[in-house]
């Protein structure tokens, strides 16, 4: 009988999701990588036995449903849903078109609902497990030009609580809220600026840690939770952000 645990990782081709795919697999989990980027197929091949890739737009219910059926027949269940797929767009409320608003909400938020909707029955059948939704520190603090993004990330906290309340205690649900993390998303964001190096340094300086995060350390937190360590945690938003946004001015020490 197959006793390996199974993780469904959306956005699992690269960035934070990619680091989760690698780390979970290294730790003996079977991993199902769902992504719109075929790099996920290369990663699954590289990982080898116990890894599969399904090309899936997680904002589309039919695709999510069919992917989860495929995981069930290939791996026989799900123990953890890690939802890391997401996109960043830059605009204020008055500049955001209805199409752009819908796109960000669909890819970041509706997808979390759809993946949870179809994965939860599988996690229940497997005896319980974890739903981890990758939100952001932008669920708590904001910056200019991120109206749809910050809204989608904040709403994910409500969804996290609903899942914890409705499906606990067997299913625990957490929102993971990273500060700036060095991923392809971050690199393409700073590349839009005339001076990417300057923006990179600004990001470093914003964090008390005086560095930005790595995808691997976000994956470590998610694995810790998925493996049932500190399993008294549920329904919470967990910030992993190098102290971003906790420092106020007004009292200078030489
Ligand atoms: N990088 C950061 O600084 C940072 C900070 C806080 C939160 N986050 C969040 O972490 C998550 C992962 O971000 P990242 O930085 O690793 O991004 P990334 O762009 O490096 O990786 C995201 C992955 O999601 C996939 N994806 C996008 N739309 C999809 C869709 N419709 N269906 C399936 N897959 C899709 C992409 O192809 C990509 O492989 C996102 O939700 C992001 O909002 C990132």
PDB file of N, CA, C and O in Angstrom, residues 102 127 190 219 249:
ATOM      1  N   UNK A 102     -10.818  41.687 -12.582  1.00  0.00           N
ATOM      2  CA  UNK A 102     -11.319  40.310 -12.614  1.00  0.00           C
ATOM      3  C   UNK A 102     -10.172  39.313 -12.750  1.00  0.00           C
ATOM      4  O   UNK A 102     -10.180  38.255 -12.117  1.00  0.00           O
ATOM      5  N   UNK A 127      -8.084  11.422   5.639  1.00  0.00           N
ATOM      6  CA  UNK A 127      -8.022  11.445   7.109  1.00  0.00           C
ATOM      7  C   UNK A 127      -7.669  12.798   7.696  1.00  0.00           C
ATOM      8  O   UNK A 127      -7.539  12.945   8.905  1.00  0.00           O
ATOM      9  N   UNK A 190      10.695  44.085 -10.461  1.00  0.00           N
ATOM     10  CA  UNK A 190      11.711  45.144 -10.367  1.00  0.00           C
ATOM     11  C   UNK A 190      12.264  45.499 -11.744  1.00  0.00           C
ATOM     12  O   UNK A 190      12.719  46.610 -11.968  1.00  0.00           O
ATOM     13  N   UNK A 219       9.029  27.742   1.824  1.00  0.00           N
ATOM     14  CA  UNK A 219       8.678  26.319   1.680  1.00  0.00           C
ATOM     15  C   UNK A 219       8.913  25.562   2.991  1.00  0.00           C
ATOM     16  O   UNK A 219       8.119  24.685   3.362  1.00  0.00           O
ATOM     17  N   UNK A 249       9.036  55.037  13.356  1.00  0.00           N
ATOM     18  CA  UNK A 249      10.085  56.015  13.634  1.00  0.00           C
ATOM     19  C   UNK A 249       9.791  56.760  14.927  1.00  0.00           C
ATOM     20  O   UNK A 249       8.936  56.353  15.720  1.00  0.00           O
TER      21      UNK A 249
END
